[in-house]
Amino acid sequence: MQIMHLTGAPPYYTNCFLVISNAKNVAVIDPAAPAAAVNAALKEQGATLTHILLTHGHFDHVTSLEELRGQWGAKLCMFQQDACGGRMLPPTAPDVCFADGDELRLDELTFTVYHTPGHTMGSCCILCGEYFFTGDTLFAQDIGRTDFAESSPEAMRESLRRLANLPVADSAQVLPGHEEFSTLGYERAHNPYLAPYCAGR
């Protein structure tokens, strides 16, 4: 397995990740980077894009979604709640609608999906090996906003409670939708929004 990190355009600089199997098949998580940048990375690796996985459907996470989907015929995988076809949540017609706890396999890779509503009602975190793609649910020392019409502070609190106690190792690398990376153990210990739910773990 190989991970490549790309970023979207300013002002959001949304993180985009390519997860590459040993057979050079690729799942892109949150296609925020321009399609040209994603295609250049695929060409460099001699790889084929087969899946597009969304941590949620916000516009800044799907910049190149339709272009890449059209070019590669890649399967769009996401929670149905965020497939709204609107300004904030533009995706439509997923090929695979996630359910909580789903496991998606790509060659030797297994992606485990945890539904974490709050930032949006279709938000999720995706675990692949030691990499935990947390979208806009969990950031380094912060969490995603819950003041949008499609957000729920109450749901976010329950999602954080769940993240605190998931069977995911503290050593897992937290790769969020924006800004710096971290580890789940560090966030469990120091993130002011997550740590209160970790007491007694």
Short mmCIF file of N, CA, C and O in Angstrom, two decimals, residues 70-153:
data_model
loop_
_atom_site.label_atom_id
_atom_site.label_comp_id
_atom_site.label_asym_id
_atom_site.label_seq_id
_atom_site.Cartn_x
_atom_site.Cartn_y
_atom_site.Cartn_z
N GLY A 70 -16.01 10.52 -14.74
CA GLY A 70 -16.23 10.37 -16.16
C GLY A 70 -15.04 9.79 -16.90
O GLY A 70 -15.20 8.96 -17.81
N GLN A 71 -13.83 10.21 -16.50
CA GLN A 71 -12.63 9.75 -17.19
C GLN A 71 -12.32 8.29 -16.91
O GLN A 71 -11.87 7.55 -17.79
N TRP A 72 -12.52 7.87 -15.66
CA TRP A 72 -12.06 6.55 -15.24
C TRP A 72 -13.18 5.54 -15.02
O TRP A 72 -12.91 4.34 -14.86
N GLY A 73 -14.42 5.99 -14.98
CA GLY A 73 -15.50 5.08 -14.63
C GLY A 73 -15.39 4.56 -13.21
O GLY A 73 -15.86 3.46 -12.90
N ALA A 74 -14.76 5.36 -12.33
CA ALA A 74 -14.55 4.93 -10.95
C ALA A 74 -15.87 4.93 -10.19
O ALA A 74 -16.76 5.75 -10.44
N LYS A 75 -16.01 3.99 -9.25
CA LYS A 75 -17.22 3.88 -8.45
C LYS A 75 -17.22 4.93 -7.34
O LYS A 75 -16.26 5.04 -6.57
N LEU A 76 -18.32 5.69 -7.25
CA LEU A 76 -18.49 6.67 -6.18
C LEU A 76 -19.11 5.99 -4.97
O LEU A 76 -20.20 5.40 -5.06
N CYS A 77 -18.43 6.08 -3.83
CA CYS A 77 -18.85 5.42 -2.60
C CYS A 77 -19.01 6.48 -1.50
O CYS A 77 -18.06 7.21 -1.19
N MET A 78 -20.20 6.56 -0.90
CA MET A 78 -20.47 7.59 0.09
C MET A 78 -21.75 7.24 0.84
O MET A 78 -22.45 6.30 0.46
N PHE A 79 -22.07 8.00 1.88
CA PHE A 79 -23.35 7.85 2.55
C PHE A 79 -24.42 8.61 1.78
O PHE A 79 -24.22 9.74 1.34
N GLN A 80 -25.57 7.96 1.63
CA GLN A 80 -26.66 8.51 0.83
C GLN A 80 -27.11 9.88 1.33
O GLN A 80 -27.54 10.73 0.55
N GLN A 81 -27.00 10.12 2.64
CA GLN A 81 -27.49 11.37 3.21
C GLN A 81 -26.85 12.61 2.58
O GLN A 81 -27.45 13.69 2.60
N ASP A 82 -25.63 12.48 2.05
CA ASP A 82 -24.92 13.64 1.49
C ASP A 82 -25.02 13.69 -0.04
O ASP A 82 -24.43 14.58 -0.65
N ALA A 83 -25.76 12.79 -0.64
CA ALA A 83 -25.93 12.81 -2.10
C ALA A 83 -27.14 13.66 -2.45
O ALA A 83 -28.20 13.16 -2.82
N CYS A 84 -26.98 14.98 -2.32
CA CYS A 84 -28.12 15.90 -2.36
C CYS A 84 -28.25 16.67 -3.67
O CYS A 84 -29.32 17.19 -3.97
N GLY A 85 -27.16 16.80 -4.42
CA GLY A 85 -27.23 17.55 -5.67
C GLY A 85 -27.46 19.03 -5.48
O GLY A 85 -28.07 19.68 -6.35
N GLY A 86 -26.96 19.60 -4.39
CA GLY A 86 -27.15 21.02 -4.10
C GLY A 86 -25.83 21.77 -4.11
O GLY A 86 -24.78 21.22 -4.43
N ARG A 87 -25.89 23.05 -3.73
CA ARG A 87 -24.68 23.89 -3.76
C ARG A 87 -23.65 23.44 -2.74
O ARG A 87 -22.47 23.33 -3.05
N MET A 88 -24.09 23.17 -1.52
CA MET A 88 -23.16 22.74 -0.48
C MET A 88 -22.82 21.26 -0.58
O MET A 88 -21.72 20.84 -0.24
N LEU A 89 -23.78 20.47 -1.03
CA LEU A 89 -23.62 19.01 -1.12
C LEU A 89 -23.94 18.57 -2.55
O LEU A 89 -25.02 18.05 -2.83
N PRO A 90 -23.00 18.78 -3.48
CA PRO A 90 -23.30 18.55 -4.90
C PRO A 90 -23.36 17.11 -5.38
O PRO A 90 -23.93 16.88 -6.45
N PRO A 91 -22.78 16.11 -4.70
CA PRO A 91 -22.78 14.77 -5.31
C PRO A 91 -24.18 14.21 -5.51
O PRO A 91 -25.12 14.53 -4.78
N THR A 92 -24.30 13.34 -6.51
CA THR A 92 -25.54 12.61 -6.76
C THR A 92 -25.20 11.17 -7.17
O THR A 92 -24.08 10.87 -7.55
N ALA A 93 -26.19 10.31 -7.06
CA ALA A 93 -26.16 8.95 -7.61
C ALA A 93 -24.90 8.17 -7.27
O ALA A 93 -24.12 7.79 -8.16
N PRO A 94 -24.66 7.86 -5.98
CA PRO A 94 -23.52 6.99 -5.65
C PRO A 94 -23.67 5.61 -6.26
O PRO A 94 -24.79 5.11 -6.43
N ASP A 95 -22.57 5.00 -6.60
CA ASP A 95 -22.58 3.61 -7.03
C ASP A 95 -22.67 2.66 -5.85
O ASP A 95 -23.24 1.58 -5.95
N VAL A 96 -22.06 3.09 -4.74
CA VAL A 96 -22.11 2.31 -3.49
C VAL A 96 -22.53 3.25 -2.38
O VAL A 96 -21.89 4.29 -2.15
N CYS A 97 -23.63 2.93 -1.70
CA CYS A 97 -24.07 3.71 -0.55
C CYS A 97 -23.56 3.02 0.72
O CYS A 97 -23.94 1.87 1.00
N PHE A 98 -22.70 3.70 1.43
CA PHE A 98 -22.14 3.12 2.64
C PHE A 98 -23.23 2.87 3.68
O PHE A 98 -24.20 3.61 3.78
N ALA A 99 -23.02 1.85 4.49
CA ALA A 99 -23.71 1.64 5.75
C ALA A 99 -22.65 1.57 6.84
O ALA A 99 -21.49 1.20 6.58
N ASP A 100 -23.03 1.95 8.04
CA ASP A 100 -22.07 1.96 9.14
C ASP A 100 -21.44 0.58 9.31
O ASP A 100 -22.14 -0.44 9.34
N GLY A 101 -20.12 0.56 9.41
CA GLY A 101 -19.39 -0.69 9.60
C GLY A 101 -19.05 -1.42 8.33
O GLY A 101 -18.42 -2.49 8.38
N ASP A 102 -19.44 -0.88 7.18
CA ASP A 102 -19.12 -1.53 5.91
C ASP A 102 -17.61 -1.71 5.75
O ASP A 102 -16.82 -0.88 6.20
N GLU A 103 -17.24 -2.77 5.05
CA GLU A 103 -15.85 -3.00 4.65
C GLU A 103 -15.80 -3.08 3.13
O GLU A 103 -16.48 -3.89 2.52
N LEU A 104 -15.00 -2.20 2.55
CA LEU A 104 -14.81 -2.18 1.10
C LEU A 104 -13.41 -2.70 0.82
O LEU A 104 -12.44 -2.21 1.40
N ARG A 105 -13.31 -3.69 -0.06
CA ARG A 105 -12.02 -4.30 -0.35
C ARG A 105 -11.53 -3.90 -1.73
O ARG A 105 -12.30 -3.90 -2.69
N LEU A 106 -10.25 -3.57 -1.79
CA LEU A 106 -9.58 -3.25 -3.05
C LEU A 106 -8.23 -3.97 -3.02
O LEU A 106 -7.32 -3.56 -2.29
N ASP A 107 -8.14 -5.07 -3.76
CA ASP A 107 -6.95 -5.92 -3.72
C ASP A 107 -6.65 -6.31 -2.28
O ASP A 107 -7.52 -6.85 -1.61
N GLU A 108 -5.46 -6.00 -1.77
CA GLU A 108 -5.12 -6.39 -0.40
C GLU A 108 -5.63 -5.39 0.64
O GLU A 108 -5.50 -5.62 1.86
N LEU A 109 -6.24 -4.30 0.20
CA LEU A 109 -6.66 -3.23 1.10
C LEU A 109 -8.09 -3.45 1.59
O LEU A 109 -8.95 -3.91 0.83
N THR A 110 -8.33 -3.11 2.84
CA THR A 110 -9.68 -3.10 3.39
C THR A 110 -9.96 -1.72 3.98
O THR A 110 -9.21 -1.24 4.84
N PHE A 111 -11.02 -1.11 3.52
CA PHE A 111 -11.48 0.19 4.03
C PHE A 111 -12.70 -0.07 4.92
O PHE A 111 -13.71 -0.58 4.44
N THR A 112 -12.58 0.28 6.20
CA THR A 112 -13.70 0.13 7.13
C THR A 112 -14.31 1.50 7.37
O THR A 112 -13.60 2.46 7.68
N VAL A 113 -15.62 1.58 7.23
CA VAL A 113 -16.33 2.85 7.24
C VAL A 113 -17.12 3.00 8.54
O VAL A 113 -17.93 2.12 8.88
N TYR A 114 -16.89 4.11 9.24
CA TYR A 114 -17.62 4.42 10.46
C TYR A 114 -18.46 5.68 10.23
O TYR A 114 -17.91 6.75 9.92
N HIS A 115 -19.75 5.58 10.38
CA HIS A 115 -20.64 6.72 10.21
C HIS A 115 -20.47 7.68 11.39
O HIS A 115 -20.63 7.28 12.54
N THR A 116 -20.11 8.93 11.10
CA THR A 116 -19.88 9.92 12.16
C THR A 116 -20.61 11.21 11.81
O THR A 116 -19.99 12.25 11.54
N PRO A 117 -21.94 11.21 11.82
CA PRO A 117 -22.69 12.41 11.48
C PRO A 117 -22.43 13.54 12.47
O PRO A 117 -22.06 13.31 13.62
N GLY A 118 -22.64 14.74 11.98
CA GLY A 118 -22.43 15.93 12.81
C GLY A 118 -22.08 17.12 11.94
O GLY A 118 -22.84 18.09 11.84
N HIS A 119 -20.92 17.06 11.30
CA HIS A 119 -20.55 18.11 10.34
C HIS A 119 -21.55 18.12 9.19
O HIS A 119 -22.04 19.17 8.77
N THR A 120 -21.82 16.95 8.65
CA THR A 120 -22.97 16.69 7.78
C THR A 120 -23.58 15.38 8.27
O THR A 120 -22.96 14.63 9.02
N MET A 121 -24.79 15.09 7.81
CA MET A 121 -25.43 13.86 8.28
C MET A 121 -24.88 12.62 7.58
O MET A 121 -25.11 11.50 8.03
N GLY A 122 -24.14 12.82 6.50
CA GLY A 122 -23.50 11.70 5.83
C GLY A 122 -22.01 11.61 6.07
O GLY A 122 -21.31 10.88 5.35
N SER A 123 -21.51 12.31 7.07
CA SER A 123 -20.07 12.28 7.37
C SER A 123 -19.65 10.91 7.88
O SER A 123 -20.41 10.22 8.57
N CYS A 124 -18.41 10.55 7.54
CA CYS A 124 -17.87 9.28 8.02
C CYS A 124 -16.36 9.39 8.17
O CYS A 124 -15.73 10.32 7.67
N CYS A 125 -15.80 8.43 8.88
CA CYS A 125 -14.35 8.25 8.98
C CYS A 125 -14.03 6.87 8.39
O CYS A 125 -14.81 5.92 8.56
N ILE A 126 -12.91 6.79 7.70
CA ILE A 126 -12.57 5.59 6.95
C ILE A 126 -11.19 5.10 7.39
O ILE A 126 -10.20 5.83 7.30
N LEU A 127 -11.14 3.87 7.86
CA LEU A 127 -9.89 3.27 8.33
C LEU A 127 -9.36 2.32 7.27
O LEU A 127 -10.08 1.45 6.77
N CYS A 128 -8.07 2.48 6.93
CA CYS A 128 -7.39 1.55 6.04
C CYS A 128 -6.02 1.27 6.63
O CYS A 128 -5.13 2.15 6.61
N GLY A 129 -5.85 0.10 7.19
CA GLY A 129 -4.59 -0.21 7.88
C GLY A 129 -4.38 0.73 9.05
O GLY A 129 -5.24 0.85 9.93
N GLU A 130 -3.25 1.42 9.04
CA GLU A 130 -2.93 2.37 10.10
C GLU A 130 -3.32 3.80 9.75
O GLU A 130 -2.95 4.73 10.46
N TYR A 131 -4.07 3.97 8.68
CA TYR A 131 -4.47 5.31 8.24
C TYR A 131 -5.95 5.51 8.49
O TYR A 131 -6.79 4.71 8.06
N PHE A 132 -6.26 6.62 9.17
CA PHE A 132 -7.64 6.93 9.56
C PHE A 132 -8.02 8.26 8.93
O PHE A 132 -7.56 9.33 9.34
N PHE A 133 -8.84 8.18 7.88
CA PHE A 133 -9.25 9.36 7.13
C PHE A 133 -10.50 9.92 7.78
O PHE A 133 -11.58 9.32 7.70
N THR A 134 -10.37 11.07 8.44
CA THR A 134 -11.44 11.56 9.31
C THR A 134 -12.23 12.72 8.72
O THR A 134 -13.14 13.25 9.38
N GLY A 135 -11.93 13.12 7.48
CA GLY A 135 -12.71 14.17 6.84
C GLY A 135 -12.80 15.41 7.69
O GLY A 135 -11.80 15.87 8.26
N ASP A 136 -14.01 15.96 7.79
CA ASP A 136 -14.22 17.15 8.62
C ASP A 136 -14.91 16.80 9.94
O ASP A 136 -15.50 17.67 10.58
N THR A 137 -14.81 15.53 10.34
CA THR A 137 -15.29 15.16 11.67
C THR A 137 -14.23 15.49 12.71
O THR A 137 -14.53 16.17 13.71
N LEU A 138 -13.00 15.05 12.49
CA LEU A 138 -11.92 15.22 13.47
C LEU A 138 -10.70 15.82 12.81
O LEU A 138 -10.20 15.27 11.82
N PHE A 139 -10.25 16.95 13.34
CA PHE A 139 -9.02 17.59 12.90
C PHE A 139 -7.96 17.42 13.99
O PHE A 139 -8.24 16.97 15.10
N ALA A 140 -6.74 17.85 13.68
CA ALA A 140 -5.70 17.95 14.70
C ALA A 140 -6.08 19.07 15.65
O ALA A 140 -6.16 20.23 15.25
N GLN A 141 -6.41 18.71 16.88
CA GLN A 141 -6.76 19.66 17.94
C GLN A 141 -8.06 20.41 17.70
O GLN A 141 -8.30 21.46 18.29
N ASP A 142 -8.90 19.89 16.84
CA ASP A 142 -10.14 20.60 16.52
C ASP A 142 -11.14 19.59 15.94
O ASP A 142 -10.84 18.41 15.77
N ILE A 143 -12.35 20.08 15.63
CA ILE A 143 -13.36 19.29 14.96
C ILE A 143 -14.01 20.15 13.88
O ILE A 143 -13.78 21.36 13.80
N GLY A 144 -14.84 19.52 13.05
CA GLY A 144 -15.51 20.25 11.99
C GLY A 144 -16.64 21.12 12.52
O GLY A 144 -17.18 20.89 13.61
N ARG A 145 -17.02 22.10 11.73
CA ARG A 145 -18.09 23.01 12.10
C ARG A 145 -19.44 22.28 12.16
O ARG A 145 -19.68 21.35 11.42
N THR A 146 -20.29 22.77 13.05
CA THR A 146 -21.63 22.19 13.16
C THR A 146 -22.71 23.28 13.09
O THR A 146 -23.81 23.09 13.61
N ASP A 147 -22.38 24.40 12.44
CA ASP A 147 -23.33 25.50 12.36
C ASP A 147 -23.95 25.63 10.97
O ASP A 147 -24.59 26.64 10.67
N PHE A 148 -23.77 24.63 10.12
CA PHE A 148 -24.42 24.63 8.81
C PHE A 148 -25.84 24.07 8.94
O PHE A 148 -26.16 23.37 9.90
N ALA A 149 -26.65 24.35 7.92
CA ALA A 149 -28.02 23.82 7.92
C ALA A 149 -28.02 22.29 7.91
O ALA A 149 -28.92 21.66 8.46
N GLU A 150 -26.98 21.70 7.30
CA GLU A 150 -26.90 20.24 7.19
C GLU A 150 -26.13 19.61 8.35
O GLU A 150 -25.80 18.41 8.32
N SER A 151 -25.83 20.40 9.39
CA SER A 151 -25.06 19.93 10.53
C SER A 151 -25.96 19.64 11.73
O SER A 151 -27.12 20.05 11.77
N SER A 152 -25.37 18.97 12.72
CA SER A 152 -26.07 18.70 13.98
C SER A 152 -25.06 18.64 15.11
O SER A 152 -24.27 17.68 15.18
N PRO A 153 -25.05 19.63 16.02
CA PRO A 153 -24.13 19.56 17.17
C PRO A 153 -24.38 18.32 18.02
O PRO A 153 -23.42 17.73 18.53
#
